[in-house]
Structure formats: structure tokens, C-alpha cells
């Protein structure tokens, strides 16, 4: 298994190109199941999760072509995928594929809406606490679906098609909003989704669905109204920039100091995180080119943060912020409200000498002058990148094991950091 070796203590200076958002690309690819026509997606990141979803969609009969790179092309430009789901050959999503990536469960909505049936394995994914799918299923039931659980599979049917309905999510769920939104586009009549997720990735999906002929109002607010249509057409859509990758590199620059341009990033997608970074003493300048993040000489100030659904501080940046706060000049508090058990990075950060005390869903971090490099183990996607951030600032050598977690969500991580002066390399084997 590959490892990442980092020698810490080098400031970051230069430009980091921001990729298309993984969490938008995945539902957009799944939306291809809704139409017999071709969906063309631009700016799709090259990630293990995207490749896995290509296999899963291929299993349903979606033909996918990827544009090759030509000499002279920008090596950091995203790929263009053409997804053609003219014929759905199989409405089953099997355990061995779905168990490896939770988002693949979302095929249940489009398959059911277009084909009247779906058999989808209950999901797996990152080990960050129990992550049920009850809201997905209840939203589909509200549209008239019959749903049973059989031998680890969700078996859903709507022989006469889905009917518009009203559903209020008991708690904000990104994935359940994607599932319900996609299903409702082809349901007969009006669907109203209350307490819907407002994340930019939901809005990006809705924008693409509207290009495909869906009638959707209110995406990006708590209430989404969908008037079902009988069929959707093909479209061309560019995936929005990855706000979690943006925030991650912003925290890396804040951690080690220096001056980095996050090219192509959009500040409006990440205001809560930038507010926190400014409170911590980091300078953020927004321009047409992207977002410039710098910290020169000044220390890092402690902060008090709770994760929350968008537009709040994202849970997907919680581990990275915790790494940053290990070097603050005082005690910080970080409360995780979205997922239980999303603190697996705490014991690994302690290996760098970080002092973190856990009490239920709140971590108190006593900042320290220095961290020392250590061998550490990646446990989930976002936690693993927090170890990279700590390693960049720690004295001496850090070896991060199980980096396949990183490959699920961060494109060309070592290249992007090393071209800004970090000493970081992948060791294969
Ligand atoms: C998505 C993101 C993930 C991010 C998370 C929260 C993708 C591919 N993943 O995950 O990176 O951390 O949003 O912003 O976009 N819940 C239920 N029942 C359900 C569904 C969810 O109880 O049926 C709970 C979950 O356990 C969790 C909370 O709702 O406590 C939010 O989860 P959700 O927003 O659904 O996360 P994902 O869509 O899986």
C-alpha cells in the first residue's frame, strides 16, 4: 500500500489549481440515469470515487467516454465525461460496489423514477459513525414507492411510476436531498421537499437537472418545489469548484505560513470557513483569479467553532481545522454536530504531540509551539488530509499510511503541494 512521506517546516508559496467538486460530480454523474440522451459533464476531478462510480453506472448500462489529454493541455484541467444511459440493462446495484462508496446508493432515486424499480445494496463508505438511509427511503415512500429491505438490499418499486408528494427531512441530509430531488423530476405532479439541504452541490445538481428539462424552484433554500415532467433530455454542465479542497489548502497555507493562490476557487461557497480563518489571523484576499491565502510571521489565534449544514462551517473541514488549531496560541473548541464519531483523527494528531481533549461531541485543543513528525494512519477521507496538514508543519519526517483514503477525494495532492515548496512524496508499495 502506498504511503506519503512529508518533511515538515517548509512554507507554501505559489499557485494551487482547485479541481471540480467530488461531492457535486458524483450526484451529477448519477443524474445521467434519468435520461436516454447524453449528459456531458466538464471539470470532473480524476479521483478514485469517480472511477468507482463509472464502474457502478457501467453496470447499469451507462456508456461512459472520457476525453483523452492532448499535448499542451493543462495537466490540472478536469476531465470531460460523456454519459449515455440510453438503455438501462440492470436496476440492481450490487453489494461489492455500493459497499465501497456511500454516494453510490443515490442511484436508487433515478432508477426508481425512470424504470419503476431498483434493487440497491445498503451502503458503506467512510467509517464516521452510523449513516442510515431512512430519510432517502421515506422521501421515496412519500412519492408512492413501495420499499422493502431484503437480504441487505433496498428493494424499491413504483409500478405505475412515482407520484409527487410532500416530505420534510427530519434533519438536513445532503444525500437524501439528492435522492429525492432526482426522483421527483420524473414523478407525476408536484413534489415539495422541506428542510432540504442548501449545500452548493445540491444547487449544482438542480442547475444541471434544469438544463435537462426538469422544473425545479428553490434549490439552495430550505424548500424545493419540483413539477415532474415525463422525460428529461441531455445537457452539458461544468462541475463547480471543490469548496472542501479549497478550504483544505487554505488551512494548509495557514498552518505553515506563506502565500498561496487557490486558482479557480469560489469564495462565496465557503464564507463560514473563511470567517473562521480570518478570526484565526489568516489573510484572505478574493480576486477574479481565485482566493489568495497568506500568513506571514503572525501566530495562529484560537477559535471556537461548531460544524453545521451549509452555510455553516462544514463537517468536511473539521479535521483540517483541528490540525490547524494544534498550533494556535491558546485553547480552541470544536464541536461536531453532523456526524457522531467523526473524531478518529484525534488520536493520530496526538502522535505529532498535539494536545486534544475529547468530551462527547466537543474537542478542546491546547495549541502548542511545535509539532514533531510521526508515523500516522489515515482513517477516513477528510481525517487523512488533516494528518498531511499536521505533517507539513511538524518538525522532521511524517509517514502517512493508508493513503487510499486520500485518493478518494484529493486530486494530485502531492503534486499540488510540492509545486508550492512542500517536501512531500508518495512512496509506492
Ligand atoms: C454528504 C457528503 C459528505 C458530508 C456530508 C455532510 C457527499 C458524497 N458526501 O454525505 O462529504 O460530510 O454530506 O455535509 O456529498 N442521516 C440520517 N438518515 C438518512 C441520511 C442521513 O440519519 O437517511 C444523517 C447522517 O447520519 C448524518 C446527517 O444525517 O448524521 C447528515 O448526513 P448527510 O448529509 O446525508 O451526509 P451524506 O449525504 O452521506
GROMACS .gro file of N, CA, C and O in nm, residues 14 37 69 94 112 140 198 215 219 235 254 257 284 307 375 410 415:
model
   68
   14UNK      N    1   0.298   2.991  -0.389
   14UNK     CA    2   0.271   2.956  -0.528
   14UNK      C    3   0.122   2.944  -0.554
   14UNK      O    4   0.040   2.996  -0.479
   37UNK      N    5  -3.084   1.045  -2.321
   37UNK     CA    6  -2.990   1.125  -2.402
   37UNK      C    7  -2.857   1.143  -2.329
   37UNK      O    8  -2.844   1.109  -2.212
   69UNK      N    9  -0.617   1.327  -2.286
   69UNK     CA   10  -0.537   1.452  -2.275
   69UNK      C   11  -0.458   1.471  -2.403
   69UNK      O   12  -0.402   1.376  -2.456
   94UNK      N   13  -2.503  -0.376  -0.689
   94UNK     CA   14  -2.464  -0.485  -0.600
   94UNK      C   15  -2.379  -0.443  -0.481
   94UNK      O   16  -2.311  -0.340  -0.485
  112UNK      N   17  -3.543   0.422  -0.981
  112UNK     CA   18  -3.685   0.404  -0.947
  112UNK      C   19  -3.771   0.496  -1.032
  112UNK      O   20  -3.875   0.455  -1.085
  140UNK      N   21  -3.880   0.872  -0.075
  140UNK     CA   22  -3.930   0.796  -0.191
  140UNK      C   23  -4.069   0.739  -0.161
  140UNK      O   24  -4.157   0.735  -0.249
  198UNK      N   25  -2.908   2.280   0.173
  198UNK     CA   26  -2.884   2.401   0.093
  198UNK      C   27  -2.743   2.403   0.037
  198UNK      O   28  -2.697   2.506  -0.015
  215UNK      N   29  -3.823   2.081  -1.389
  215UNK     CA   30  -3.884   2.207  -1.341
  215UNK      C   31  -3.866   2.213  -1.190
  215UNK      O   32  -3.937   2.145  -1.114
  219UNK      N   33  -3.401   2.553  -0.515
  219UNK     CA   34  -3.277   2.484  -0.476
  219UNK      C   35  -3.182   2.586  -0.414
  219UNK      O   36  -3.170   2.699  -0.464
  235UNK      N   37  -2.776   1.718  -2.168
  235UNK     CA   38  -2.730   1.855  -2.138
  235UNK      C   39  -2.578   1.854  -2.125
  235UNK      O   40  -2.514   1.747  -2.124
  254UNK      N   41  -0.237   2.832   0.596
  254UNK     CA   42  -0.246   2.898   0.726
  254UNK      C   43  -0.154   2.829   0.827
  254UNK      O   44  -0.089   2.893   0.910
  257UNK      N   45   0.227   2.879   0.700
  257UNK     CA   46   0.263   3.015   0.664
  257UNK      C   47   0.299   3.021   0.516
  257UNK      O   48   0.313   2.917   0.449
  284UNK      N   49  -0.710   3.664   0.385
  284UNK     CA   50  -0.778   3.606   0.269
  284UNK      C   51  -0.812   3.719   0.175
  284UNK      O   52  -0.881   3.813   0.214
  307UNK      N   53  -1.960   2.263   1.376
  307UNK     CA   54  -1.997   2.229   1.239
  307UNK      C   55  -2.148   2.242   1.224
  307UNK      O   56  -2.222   2.227   1.322
  375UNK      N   57   0.498   0.861   1.238
  375UNK     CA   58   0.421   0.772   1.151
  375UNK      C   59   0.275   0.775   1.195
  375UNK      O   60   0.246   0.764   1.314
  410UNK      N   61  -0.886   1.370  -0.311
  410UNK     CA   62  -0.793   1.481  -0.338
  410UNK      C   63  -0.711   1.448  -0.461
  410UNK      O   64  -0.631   1.354  -0.460
  415UNK      N   65   0.147   1.656  -0.581
  415UNK     CA   66   0.196   1.748  -0.684
  415UNK      C   67   0.157   1.892  -0.652
  415UNK      O   68   0.237   1.984  -0.665
   0.00000   0.00000   0.00000
